mmCIF file of C-alpha atoms and ligand atoms in Angstrom:
data_model
loop_
_atom_site.group_PDB
_atom_site.id
_atom_site.type_symbol
_atom_site.label_atom_id
_atom_site.label_comp_id
_atom_site.label_asym_id
_atom_site.label_seq_id
_atom_site.Cartn_x
_atom_site.Cartn_y
_atom_site.Cartn_z
ATOM 1 C CA MET H 16 -17.128 -8.741 10.915
ATOM 2 C CA LEU H 17 -17.358 -7.129 7.475
ATOM 3 C CA ILE H 18 -16.023 -3.629 7.785
ATOM 4 C CA ARG H 19 -17.637 -0.736 5.968
ATOM 5 C CA PRO H 20 -17.135 2.924 6.735
ATOM 6 C CA ASP H 21 -20.251 4.686 8.108
ATOM 7 C CA GLU H 22 -22.095 7.401 6.163
ATOM 8 C CA LYS H 23 -19.560 9.965 7.394
ATOM 9 C CA GLY H 24 -16.746 7.864 5.957
ATOM 10 C CA ARG H 25 -15.465 6.712 9.328
ATOM 11 C CA PHE H 26 -14.099 3.419 10.531
ATOM 12 C CA GLY H 27 -15.091 3.802 14.187
ATOM 13 C CA ALA H 28 -13.521 7.105 15.242
ATOM 14 C CA PHE H 29 -11.108 7.198 12.294
ATOM 15 C CA GLY H 30 -11.248 8.536 8.748
ATOM 16 C CA GLY H 31 -13.669 11.259 7.646
ATOM 17 C CA ARG H 32 -13.056 14.227 5.355
ATOM 18 C CA TYR H 33 -10.855 17.032 6.646
ATOM 19 C CA VAL H 34 -10.486 18.934 3.364
ATOM 20 C CA PRO H 35 -11.189 22.393 1.906
ATOM 21 C CA GLU H 36 -14.890 23.059 1.233
ATOM 22 C CA THR H 37 -14.298 23.041 -2.547
ATOM 23 C CA LEU H 38 -13.296 19.361 -2.477
ATOM 24 C CA ILE H 39 -16.367 18.057 -0.637
ATOM 25 C CA PRO H 40 -18.572 17.823 -3.772
ATOM 26 C CA ALA H 41 -15.735 16.052 -5.636
ATOM 27 C CA LEU H 42 -15.317 13.508 -2.846
ATOM 28 C CA GLU H 43 -19.075 12.968 -2.675
ATOM 29 C CA GLU H 44 -19.207 12.430 -6.433
ATOM 30 C CA LEU H 45 -16.256 10.031 -6.256
ATOM 31 C CA ASP H 46 -17.917 8.078 -3.440
ATOM 32 C CA LEU H 47 -21.151 7.796 -5.404
ATOM 33 C CA GLU H 48 -19.488 6.858 -8.705
ATOM 34 C CA PHE H 49 -17.171 4.344 -7.076
ATOM 35 C CA ASN H 50 -20.028 2.583 -5.307
ATOM 36 C CA LYS H 51 -22.061 2.469 -8.528
ATOM 37 C CA ALA H 52 -19.127 1.094 -10.500
ATOM 38 C CA TRP H 53 -18.198 -1.454 -7.837
ATOM 39 C CA ALA H 54 -21.776 -2.787 -7.859
ATOM 40 C CA ASP H 55 -21.785 -2.964 -11.677
ATOM 41 C CA PRO H 56 -20.833 -6.406 -13.050
ATOM 42 C CA LEU H 57 -19.581 -4.764 -16.274
ATOM 43 C CA PHE H 58 -17.089 -2.615 -14.359
ATOM 44 C CA ARG H 59 -15.989 -5.629 -12.322
ATOM 45 C CA ALA H 60 -15.518 -7.663 -15.491
ATOM 46 C CA GLU H 61 -13.434 -4.887 -17.059
ATOM 47 C CA PHE H 62 -11.247 -4.578 -13.928
ATOM 48 C CA ASP H 63 -10.793 -8.372 -13.798
ATOM 49 C CA HIS H 64 -9.960 -8.451 -17.486
ATOM 50 C CA TYR H 65 -7.084 -5.983 -17.143
ATOM 51 C CA LEU H 66 -5.879 -7.562 -13.894
ATOM 52 C CA LYS H 67 -5.566 -10.808 -15.768
ATOM 53 C CA GLU H 68 -4.382 -9.714 -19.188
ATOM 54 C CA TYR H 69 -2.233 -6.715 -18.269
ATOM 55 C CA VAL H 70 -1.142 -7.080 -14.628
ATOM 56 C CA GLY H 71 -0.699 -10.851 -14.824
ATOM 57 C CA ARG H 72 -3.111 -11.995 -12.103
ATOM 58 C CA PRO H 73 -3.717 -14.237 -10.387
ATOM 59 C CA ASN H 74 -0.126 -14.360 -9.170
ATOM 60 C CA PRO H 75 0.679 -17.578 -7.268
ATOM 61 C CA ILE H 76 1.361 -18.446 -3.657
ATOM 62 C CA THR H 77 4.799 -20.048 -3.263
ATOM 63 C CA GLU H 78 5.824 -22.429 -0.498
ATOM 64 C CA ALA H 79 9.137 -21.246 1.004
ATOM 65 C CA LYS H 80 10.933 -24.475 1.897
ATOM 66 C CA LYS H 81 14.212 -22.980 3.100
ATOM 67 C CA LEU H 82 12.593 -20.217 5.165
ATOM 68 C CA SER H 83 10.381 -22.921 6.678
ATOM 69 C CA SER H 84 13.267 -25.237 7.601
ATOM 70 C CA ASP H 85 15.329 -22.298 8.935
ATOM 71 C CA THR H 86 12.538 -21.189 11.265
ATOM 72 C CA GLY H 87 10.476 -24.256 12.139
ATOM 73 C CA LEU H 88 7.466 -22.511 10.643
ATOM 74 C CA HIS H 89 5.441 -23.358 7.551
ATOM 75 C CA VAL H 90 5.960 -20.318 5.321
ATOM 76 C CA VAL H 91 3.973 -19.476 2.202
ATOM 77 C CA ILE H 92 4.475 -16.308 0.154
ATOM 78 C CA LYS H 93 1.885 -14.321 -1.815
ATOM 79 C CA ARG H 94 3.682 -13.112 -4.930
ATOM 80 C CA GLU H 95 2.678 -9.491 -5.629
ATOM 81 C CA ASP H 96 6.268 -9.054 -6.852
ATOM 82 C CA LEU H 97 5.250 -10.811 -10.063
ATOM 83 C CA ASN H 98 2.771 -8.115 -11.081
ATOM 84 C CA HIS H 99 3.539 -5.843 -14.031
ATOM 85 C CA THR H 100 5.621 -2.897 -12.693
ATOM 86 C CA GLY H 101 6.792 -5.082 -9.819
ATOM 87 C CA ALA H 102 4.429 -4.490 -6.908
ATOM 88 C CA HIS H 103 0.830 -4.353 -5.713
ATOM 89 C CA LYS H 104 0.428 -0.644 -6.509
ATOM 90 C CA ILE H 105 -0.796 -1.282 -10.050
ATOM 91 C CA ASN H 106 -3.984 -2.968 -8.746
ATOM 92 C CA ASN H 107 -5.121 0.350 -7.309
ATOM 93 C CA ALA H 108 -3.812 2.540 -10.158
ATOM 94 C CA LEU H 109 -5.691 0.363 -12.659
ATOM 95 C CA GLY H 110 -8.951 0.412 -10.684
ATOM 96 C CA GLN H 111 -8.868 4.187 -10.248
ATOM 97 C CA CYS H 112 -7.976 4.821 -13.920
ATOM 98 C CA LEU H 113 -10.924 2.720 -15.059
ATOM 99 C CA LEU H 114 -13.134 4.670 -12.662
ATOM 100 C CA ALA H 115 -11.768 8.001 -13.967
ATOM 101 C CA LEU H 116 -12.550 6.943 -17.550
ATOM 102 C CA ARG H 117 -16.075 6.013 -16.493
ATOM 103 C CA MET H 118 -16.464 9.425 -14.851
ATOM 104 C CA GLY H 119 -15.306 11.169 -18.041
ATOM 105 C CA LYS H 120 -12.125 12.614 -16.491
ATOM 106 C CA LYS H 121 -9.352 13.367 -18.983
ATOM 107 C CA ARG H 122 -6.503 14.193 -16.662
ATOM 108 C CA ILE H 123 -4.912 12.140 -13.884
ATOM 109 C CA ILE H 124 -2.717 13.455 -11.092
ATOM 110 C CA ALA H 125 -0.826 11.459 -8.486
ATOM 111 C CA GLU H 126 1.755 11.930 -5.742
ATOM 112 C CA THR H 127 4.755 9.706 -5.371
ATOM 113 C CA GLY H 128 7.569 9.217 -2.873
ATOM 114 C CA ALA H 129 9.995 6.632 -4.181
ATOM 115 C CA GLY H 130 8.290 6.763 -7.560
ATOM 116 C CA GLN H 131 6.592 3.368 -7.485
ATOM 117 C CA HIS H 132 3.048 4.740 -7.386
ATOM 118 C CA GLY H 133 4.028 7.352 -9.975
ATOM 119 C CA VAL H 134 5.314 4.644 -12.305
ATOM 120 C CA ALA H 135 2.216 2.454 -11.798
ATOM 121 C CA THR H 136 -0.044 5.441 -12.514
ATOM 122 C CA ALA H 137 1.957 6.606 -15.544
ATOM 123 C CA THR H 138 1.859 3.042 -16.876
ATOM 124 C CA VAL H 139 -1.913 2.730 -16.687
ATOM 125 C CA CYS H 140 -2.400 6.270 -18.056
ATOM 126 C CA ALA H 141 -0.264 5.329 -21.071
ATOM 127 C CA LEU H 142 -2.422 2.236 -21.554
ATOM 128 C CA PHE H 143 -5.650 4.244 -21.564
ATOM 129 C CA GLY H 144 -4.364 7.442 -23.214
ATOM 130 C CA LEU H 145 -4.974 9.652 -20.174
ATOM 131 C CA GLU H 146 -2.959 12.798 -19.484
ATOM 132 C CA CYS H 147 -0.803 12.206 -16.401
ATOM 133 C CA GLU H 148 1.006 14.545 -13.994
ATOM 134 C CA VAL H 149 2.914 13.268 -10.977
ATOM 135 C CA TYR H 150 3.948 15.387 -7.981
ATOM 136 C CA MET H 151 7.253 14.401 -6.421
ATOM 137 C CA GLY H 152 9.473 16.020 -3.803
ATOM 138 C CA VAL H 153 12.762 17.512 -5.043
ATOM 139 C CA GLU H 154 14.644 15.382 -2.526
ATOM 140 C CA ASP H 155 12.945 12.220 -3.827
ATOM 141 C CA ILE H 156 13.564 13.209 -7.461
ATOM 142 C CA ALA H 157 17.281 13.328 -6.701
ATOM 143 C CA ARG H 158 17.168 9.927 -4.951
ATOM 144 C CA GLN H 159 15.017 8.109 -7.504
ATOM 145 C CA GLN H 160 16.223 9.239 -10.896
ATOM 146 C CA LEU H 161 15.496 5.973 -12.628
ATOM 147 C CA ASN H 162 11.814 6.098 -11.695
ATOM 148 C CA VAL H 163 11.631 9.742 -12.782
ATOM 149 C CA PHE H 164 12.996 8.668 -16.156
ATOM 150 C CA ARG H 165 10.511 5.779 -16.339
ATOM 151 C CA MET H 166 7.570 8.094 -15.726
ATOM 152 C CA LYS H 167 8.762 10.488 -18.432
ATOM 153 C CA LEU H 168 9.294 7.639 -20.869
ATOM 154 C CA LEU H 169 5.730 6.534 -20.181
ATOM 155 C CA GLY H 170 4.574 10.016 -21.185
ATOM 156 C CA ALA H 171 3.894 11.524 -17.751
ATOM 157 C CA LYS H 172 4.898 14.992 -16.563
ATOM 158 C CA VAL H 173 6.816 15.017 -13.270
ATOM 159 C CA ASN H 174 6.210 18.155 -11.179
ATOM 160 C CA PRO H 175 8.992 18.848 -8.626
ATOM 161 C CA VAL H 176 7.766 19.883 -5.158
ATOM 162 C CA SER H 177 10.146 22.098 -3.182
ATOM 163 C CA SER H 178 8.001 22.880 -0.124
ATOM 164 C CA GLY H 179 8.516 21.406 3.368
ATOM 165 C CA THR H 180 10.869 18.450 3.547
ATOM 166 C CA GLN H 181 10.575 18.036 -0.246
ATOM 167 C CA THR H 182 9.326 14.465 0.151
ATOM 168 C CA LEU H 183 6.128 12.416 -0.052
ATOM 169 C CA LYS H 184 3.934 14.289 2.414
ATOM 170 C CA ASP H 185 4.658 17.570 0.597
ATOM 171 C CA ALA H 186 3.957 15.963 -2.786
ATOM 172 C CA LEU H 187 0.576 14.849 -1.403
ATOM 173 C CA ASN H 188 -0.231 18.393 -0.257
ATOM 174 C CA GLU H 189 0.687 19.771 -3.683
ATOM 175 C CA ALA H 190 -1.398 17.160 -5.529
ATOM 176 C CA MET H 191 -4.350 18.017 -3.287
ATOM 177 C CA ARG H 192 -3.884 21.698 -4.206
ATOM 178 C CA ASP H 193 -3.891 20.847 -7.925
ATOM 179 C CA TRP H 194 -7.064 18.831 -7.457
ATOM 180 C CA VAL H 195 -8.852 21.736 -5.718
ATOM 181 C CA THR H 196 -8.103 23.912 -8.778
ATOM 182 C CA ASN H 197 -8.787 21.393 -11.558
ATOM 183 C CA VAL H 198 -11.419 19.128 -10.074
ATOM 184 C CA GLY H 199 -13.715 19.438 -13.132
ATOM 185 C CA ASP H 200 -11.620 17.371 -15.532
ATOM 186 C CA THR H 201 -9.094 15.775 -13.156
ATOM 187 C CA HIS H 202 -9.051 12.644 -11.020
ATOM 188 C CA TYR H 203 -6.525 12.351 -8.198
ATOM 189 C CA ILE H 204 -5.169 8.814 -7.712
ATOM 190 C CA ILE H 205 -3.912 8.500 -4.135
ATOM 191 C CA GLY H 206 -1.370 5.671 -3.955
ATOM 192 C CA THR H 207 -2.305 4.129 -0.625
ATOM 193 C CA ALA H 208 -5.302 3.398 1.593
ATOM 194 C CA ALA H 209 -5.101 6.840 3.271
ATOM 195 C CA GLY H 210 -6.548 10.310 2.620
ATOM 196 C CA PRO H 211 -10.142 11.552 2.900
ATOM 197 C CA HIS H 212 -13.162 9.269 2.434
ATOM 198 C CA PRO H 213 -13.770 7.437 0.090
ATOM 199 C CA TYR H 214 -10.054 6.790 -0.618
ATOM 200 C CA PRO H 215 -9.258 4.412 2.281
ATOM 201 C CA TYR H 216 -12.305 2.298 1.440
ATOM 202 C CA MET H 217 -11.959 2.514 -2.358
ATOM 203 C CA VAL H 218 -8.233 1.669 -2.346
ATOM 204 C CA ARG H 219 -8.930 -1.254 -0.011
ATOM 205 C CA GLU H 220 -11.528 -2.602 -2.403
ATOM 206 C CA PHE H 221 -9.143 -2.323 -5.371
ATOM 207 C CA GLN H 222 -6.400 -4.058 -3.354
ATOM 208 C CA ARG H 223 -8.500 -6.763 -1.681
ATOM 209 C CA VAL H 224 -7.838 -8.999 -4.670
ATOM 210 C CA ILE H 225 -4.539 -9.832 -2.895
ATOM 211 C CA GLY H 226 -6.200 -11.471 0.105
ATOM 212 C CA ASP H 227 -9.218 -12.800 -1.782
ATOM 213 C CA GLU H 228 -6.877 -14.677 -4.132
ATOM 214 C CA ALA H 229 -4.449 -15.779 -1.420
ATOM 215 C CA ARG H 230 -7.202 -17.104 0.860
ATOM 216 C CA ALA H 231 -8.758 -19.166 -1.936
ATOM 217 C CA GLN H 232 -5.352 -20.404 -3.138
ATOM 218 C CA TYR H 233 -4.339 -21.395 0.388
ATOM 219 C CA LEU H 234 -7.618 -23.224 1.025
ATOM 220 C CA ALA H 235 -7.428 -25.054 -2.300
ATOM 221 C CA ARG H 236 -3.849 -26.145 -1.681
ATOM 222 C CA TYR H 237 -3.866 -26.982 2.041
ATOM 223 C CA ASP H 238 -7.551 -27.478 2.771
ATOM 224 C CA ARG H 239 -7.275 -25.096 5.717
ATOM 225 C CA LEU H 240 -6.372 -21.457 6.456
ATOM 226 C CA PRO H 241 -2.992 -20.161 7.667
ATOM 227 C CA ASP H 242 -2.543 -19.395 11.374
ATOM 228 C CA VAL H 243 -1.051 -15.987 10.623
ATOM 229 C CA ALA H 244 -0.969 -13.501 7.734
ATOM 230 C CA ILE H 245 1.746 -10.816 7.662
ATOM 231 C CA ALA H 246 2.168 -7.683 5.544
ATOM 232 C CA CYS H 247 4.197 -4.480 5.736
ATOM 233 C CA VAL H 248 2.434 -1.175 6.416
ATOM 234 C CA GLY H 249 3.365 2.163 4.878
ATOM 235 C CA GLY H 250 0.077 3.939 4.211
ATOM 236 C CA GLY H 251 -1.418 0.482 4.495
ATOM 237 C CA SER H 252 -2.723 -0.545 1.058
ATOM 238 C CA ASN H 253 -1.014 -3.913 0.520
ATOM 239 C CA ALA H 254 -1.685 -4.891 4.142
ATOM 240 C CA ILE H 255 -5.366 -3.994 4.082
ATOM 241 C CA GLY H 256 -5.595 -5.708 0.678
ATOM 242 C CA MET H 257 -4.220 -8.877 2.243
ATOM 243 C CA PHE H 258 -6.073 -8.650 5.585
ATOM 244 C CA THR H 259 -9.596 -7.879 4.382
ATOM 245 C CA ALA H 260 -10.310 -11.463 3.287
ATOM 246 C CA PHE H 261 -9.127 -12.801 6.658
ATOM 247 C CA VAL H 262 -10.666 -10.270 9.064
ATOM 248 C CA PRO H 263 -13.803 -12.434 9.535
ATOM 249 C CA ASP H 264 -11.633 -15.537 10.206
ATOM 250 C CA ALA H 265 -11.180 -15.056 13.952
ATOM 251 C CA ASN H 266 -8.583 -17.848 14.124
ATOM 252 C CA VAL H 267 -6.229 -16.198 11.652
ATOM 253 C CA ARG H 268 -3.839 -13.797 13.386
ATOM 254 C CA LEU H 269 -3.061 -10.669 11.375
ATOM 255 C CA ILE H 270 0.243 -8.848 11.788
ATOM 256 C CA GLY H 271 1.097 -5.488 10.223
ATOM 257 C CA VAL H 272 4.755 -4.506 10.128
ATOM 258 C CA GLU H 273 5.735 -0.842 10.268
ATOM 259 C CA ALA H 274 9.120 0.723 9.572
ATOM 260 C CA GLY H 275 11.096 0.911 12.817
ATOM 261 C CA GLY H 276 13.871 2.921 11.103
ATOM 262 C CA LEU H 277 16.761 3.396 13.537
ATOM 263 C CA GLY H 278 14.594 2.036 16.389
ATOM 264 C CA LEU H 279 11.356 3.231 18.025
ATOM 265 C CA ASN H 280 13.348 4.801 20.879
ATOM 266 C CA SER H 281 15.476 6.848 18.479
ATOM 267 C CA GLY H 282 12.430 8.772 17.261
ATOM 268 C CA LYS H 283 13.757 8.188 13.739
ATOM 269 C CA HIS H 284 11.169 5.807 12.332
ATOM 270 C CA ALA H 285 7.907 5.681 10.376
ATOM 271 C CA ALA H 286 5.730 3.694 12.771
ATOM 272 C CA PRO H 287 2.645 5.771 13.670
ATOM 273 C CA LEU H 288 0.611 2.755 14.868
ATOM 274 C CA SER H 289 3.423 1.485 17.093
ATOM 275 C CA ALA H 290 4.590 4.838 18.453
ATOM 276 C CA GLY H 291 2.271 7.639 17.275
ATOM 277 C CA SER H 292 -1.075 9.108 18.318
ATOM 278 C CA PRO H 293 -4.322 10.025 16.510
ATOM 279 C CA GLY H 294 -4.596 13.336 14.663
ATOM 280 C CA VAL H 295 -5.476 14.802 11.269
ATOM 281 C CA LEU H 296 -3.199 14.404 8.253
ATOM 282 C CA HIS H 297 -4.028 14.573 4.547
ATOM 283 C CA GLY H 298 -7.753 14.859 5.080
ATOM 284 C CA SER H 299 -8.208 12.008 7.517
ATOM 285 C CA TYR H 300 -8.229 11.335 11.279
ATOM 286 C CA SER H 301 -5.836 8.496 11.994
ATOM 287 C CA TYR H 302 -2.688 7.564 13.885
ATOM 288 C CA LEU H 303 0.269 9.710 12.871
ATOM 289 C CA MET H 304 3.665 10.867 14.028
ATOM 290 C CA GLN H 305 3.253 14.277 15.665
ATOM 291 C CA ASP H 306 4.780 16.329 18.452
ATOM 292 C CA ASP H 307 2.895 17.764 21.465
ATOM 293 C CA ASP H 308 1.738 20.723 19.366
ATOM 294 C CA GLY H 309 0.290 18.485 16.675
ATOM 295 C CA GLN H 310 3.115 19.237 14.218
ATOM 296 C CA VAL H 311 3.979 16.301 11.976
ATOM 297 C CA ILE H 312 7.378 14.867 12.879
ATOM 298 C CA GLY H 313 9.954 13.994 10.209
ATOM 299 C CA THR H 314 10.153 10.273 9.497
ATOM 300 C CA HIS H 315 12.973 7.931 8.678
ATOM 301 C CA SER H 316 13.025 4.523 7.040
ATOM 302 C CA ILE H 317 15.552 2.811 4.806
ATOM 303 C CA SER H 318 12.518 1.925 2.728
ATOM 304 C CA ALA H 319 11.126 4.869 0.773
ATOM 305 C CA GLY H 320 7.728 3.176 0.388
ATOM 306 C CA LEU H 321 7.215 2.949 4.154
ATOM 307 C CA ASP H 322 8.561 6.430 4.901
ATOM 308 C CA TYR H 323 5.225 8.145 5.613
ATOM 309 C CA PRO H 324 4.125 9.779 8.907
ATOM 310 C CA GLY H 325 0.486 8.682 8.635
ATOM 311 C CA VAL H 326 -1.466 5.500 8.038
ATOM 312 C CA GLY H 327 -4.865 4.565 6.615
ATOM 313 C CA ALA H 328 -7.916 5.002 8.841
ATOM 314 C CA GLU H 329 -8.994 1.373 8.757
ATOM 315 C CA HIS H 330 -5.663 0.231 10.227
ATOM 316 C CA SER H 331 -6.175 2.635 13.139
ATOM 317 C CA TYR H 332 -9.589 1.083 13.677
ATOM 318 C CA LEU H 333 -8.253 -2.491 13.459
ATOM 319 C CA LYS H 334 -5.501 -1.635 15.919
ATOM 320 C CA ASP H 335 -7.863 -0.186 18.514
ATOM 321 C CA ALA H 336 -10.310 -3.075 17.935
ATOM 322 C CA GLY H 337 -7.452 -5.473 18.680
ATOM 323 C CA ARG H 338 -8.014 -7.399 15.432
ATOM 324 C CA VAL H 339 -4.585 -6.690 13.933
ATOM 325 C CA GLU H 340 -1.252 -6.681 15.805
ATOM 326 C CA TYR H 341 1.144 -3.967 14.676
ATOM 327 C CA ILE H 342 4.877 -4.284 15.220
ATOM 328 C CA ALA H 343 7.950 -2.420 13.968
ATOM 329 C CA ILE H 344 11.067 -3.763 12.239
ATOM 330 C CA ASP H 345 14.283 -1.714 12.161
ATOM 331 C CA ASP H 346 16.281 -0.827 9.038
ATOM 332 C CA ASP H 347 19.049 -3.349 9.682
ATOM 333 C CA GLU H 348 16.629 -6.173 10.543
ATOM 334 C CA ALA H 349 14.892 -5.502 7.219
ATOM 335 C CA ILE H 350 18.147 -5.541 5.245
ATOM 336 C CA ASN H 351 19.197 -8.788 6.949
ATOM 337 C CA ALA H 352 15.840 -10.325 6.095
ATOM 338 C CA LEU H 353 16.206 -9.219 2.471
ATOM 339 C CA LYS H 354 19.585 -10.931 2.261
ATOM 340 C CA TRP H 355 18.199 -14.068 3.934
ATOM 341 C CA VAL H 356 15.170 -14.363 1.623
ATOM 342 C CA ALA H 357 17.242 -13.693 -1.498
ATOM 343 C CA SER H 358 19.899 -16.302 -0.748
ATOM 344 C CA SER H 359 17.396 -18.858 0.628
ATOM 345 C CA GLU H 360 14.588 -18.712 -1.891
ATOM 346 C CA GLY H 361 15.970 -16.933 -4.951
ATOM 347 C CA LEU H 362 13.440 -14.164 -4.368
ATOM 348 C CA ILE H 363 14.668 -10.585 -3.896
ATOM 349 C CA PRO H 364 11.984 -8.672 -2.020
ATOM 350 C CA ALA H 365 11.556 -4.896 -2.065
ATOM 351 C CA ILE H 366 12.952 -3.398 1.160
ATOM 352 C CA GLU H 367 9.337 -2.644 2.129
ATOM 353 C CA SER H 368 8.418 -6.315 1.754
ATOM 354 C CA ALA H 369 11.572 -7.405 3.602
ATOM 355 C CA HIS H 370 9.986 -5.803 6.703
ATOM 356 C CA ALA H 371 7.208 -8.421 6.447
ATOM 357 C CA PHE H 372 9.715 -11.308 6.273
ATOM 358 C CA ALA H 373 11.854 -10.192 9.240
ATOM 359 C CA PRO H 374 9.362 -11.268 11.981
ATOM 360 C CA LEU H 375 9.604 -14.888 10.737
ATOM 361 C CA ARG H 376 12.759 -15.116 12.836
ATOM 362 C CA ASN H 377 10.972 -14.163 16.050
ATOM 363 C CA ARG H 378 9.869 -17.347 17.924
ATOM 364 C CA ASP H 379 8.219 -15.291 20.698
ATOM 365 C CA LEU H 380 5.941 -13.713 18.131
ATOM 366 C CA LEU H 381 5.458 -16.808 15.953
ATOM 367 C CA PRO H 382 5.625 -20.108 17.865
ATOM 368 C CA GLU H 383 7.294 -23.055 16.159
ATOM 369 C CA GLY H 384 4.972 -24.921 13.824
ATOM 370 C CA SER H 385 2.867 -21.854 12.952
ATOM 371 C CA ARG H 386 1.580 -21.719 9.399
ATOM 372 C CA VAL H 387 2.414 -18.254 8.091
ATOM 373 C CA LEU H 388 1.343 -16.440 4.931
ATOM 374 C CA VAL H 389 3.600 -13.488 4.037
ATOM 375 C CA ASN H 390 2.668 -10.867 1.484
ATOM 376 C CA MET H 391 5.647 -10.081 -0.743
ATOM 377 C CA SER H 392 4.288 -6.683 -1.801
ATOM 378 C CA GLY H 393 6.977 -6.069 -4.414
ATOM 379 C CA ARG H 394 10.309 -7.056 -5.901
ATOM 380 C CA GLY H 395 13.623 -5.547 -4.946
ATOM 381 C CA ASP H 396 15.080 -4.537 -8.314
ATOM 382 C CA LYS H 397 14.353 -0.889 -7.573
ATOM 383 C CA ASP H 398 16.318 -1.095 -4.309
ATOM 384 C CA MET H 399 19.560 -2.648 -5.492
ATOM 385 C CA GLU H 400 21.542 0.615 -5.350
ATOM 386 C CA THR H 401 20.495 1.172 -1.735
ATOM 387 C CA VAL H 402 21.261 -2.409 -0.750
ATOM 388 C CA ALA H 403 24.599 -2.422 -2.585
ATOM 389 C CA ARG H 404 25.714 0.601 -0.535
ATOM 390 C CA LEU H 405 25.017 -1.330 2.693
ATOM 391 C CA LEU H 406 26.196 -4.826 1.920
ATOM 392 C CA SER H 407 29.556 -5.949 0.680
ATOM 393 C CA PHE H 408 30.583 -9.436 -0.356
HETATM 394 C C1 PLP M 29 4.607 1.519 -1.802
HETATM 395 C C2 PLP M 29 4.989 0.177 -1.353
HETATM 396 C C3 PLP M 29 4.628 -0.278 -0.055
HETATM 397 C C4 PLP M 29 3.956 0.566 0.965
HETATM 398 O O1 PLP M 29 2.674 1.036 0.642
HETATM 399 P P1 PLP M 29 1.357 0.417 1.278
HETATM 400 O O2 PLP M 29 0.301 1.341 0.808
HETATM 401 O O3 PLP M 29 1.518 0.432 2.769
HETATM 402 O O4 PLP M 29 1.198 -0.947 0.756
HETATM 403 C C5 PLP M 29 4.960 -1.586 0.281
HETATM 404 N N1 PLP M 29 5.634 -2.390 -0.574
HETATM 405 C C6 PLP M 29 5.997 -1.973 -1.810
HETATM 406 C C7 PLP M 29 6.737 -2.921 -2.687
HETATM 407 C C8 PLP M 29 5.682 -0.679 -2.230
HETATM 408 O O5 PLP M 29 6.062 -0.279 -3.460
#
């Protein structure tokens, strides 16, 4: 089961290109150029070179002794937190910047919610001398001032977005609008495995290094595969990056963890696969959070990186195919897991990643003795203000 989108850019019923007419040629060109580059050993060698020399790959897998003894599981962690800029997002930003250079684009635009994708993009643009503009909701700018400063320091321009809820989904709309106008010299780096084709496929390919490395590292170390691999799901890029290597291994269970916010019953969450329905958002047909009239519902998660009403098309396909199990973890379960992992292993996960650790405590989901591989998508430094407001010692 090797999954490729069909010629219409669909994973089963999901995906496609629901965009203004003017963007179709740009998406077709991007699809063509990406496929050429990805088949070109020189491009692969260049990508690998920067992953190694600049990002710091391969990052290790780490056996979590205390989490294992606490749970009766065998827990191993994939360490995306050790990447330059602190999370998996730089894998994709790097791949797309190299592609933009190859396509002769001079200007990069991106959207960002919490600022992590904006920082990763601004970082790589500084490295390659590309002009960089990042769209960010006014609300998010106020909440994430340190990342706004980082982006500016790296030489990027941050464009405040005051439409809608002034958050990520509005920043995405605004970036799309910019791209329609400036498509000649501009490449748009979407930060997750969502959006119109070829983004879900291209971002997956740039992120699959996570699972390709982890699978080989696990095999080399234990001479077998894990029983289960777990990753958190916002738009879905770190999860699909982890899962892709294991999808053909029918005996490896795959679990994607969405943001349950204040609980699925409260309606205040960001869990479209667990509690949403299919529809069109940001150029793609996929599960999303919408009301009966198809209006996108406001989301809530303690974790800014998971606070998105949609999800990548391939996850929708994997859900309906029954290959991946999707569950939701609430805000307070995630914060408890963060505290547990930090004090047990000396590793402070991002709040997003803490969602992937929380299910380790669930013996109904993970029977005793299971060998579990958890993707730690990023480190928690960026979240310490949020966590400090919630926990006291
Ligand atoms: C952005 C982010 C996520 C969520 O994005 P995905 O595309 O679903 O991976 C998860 N973890 C961290 C650390 C992030 O920064």
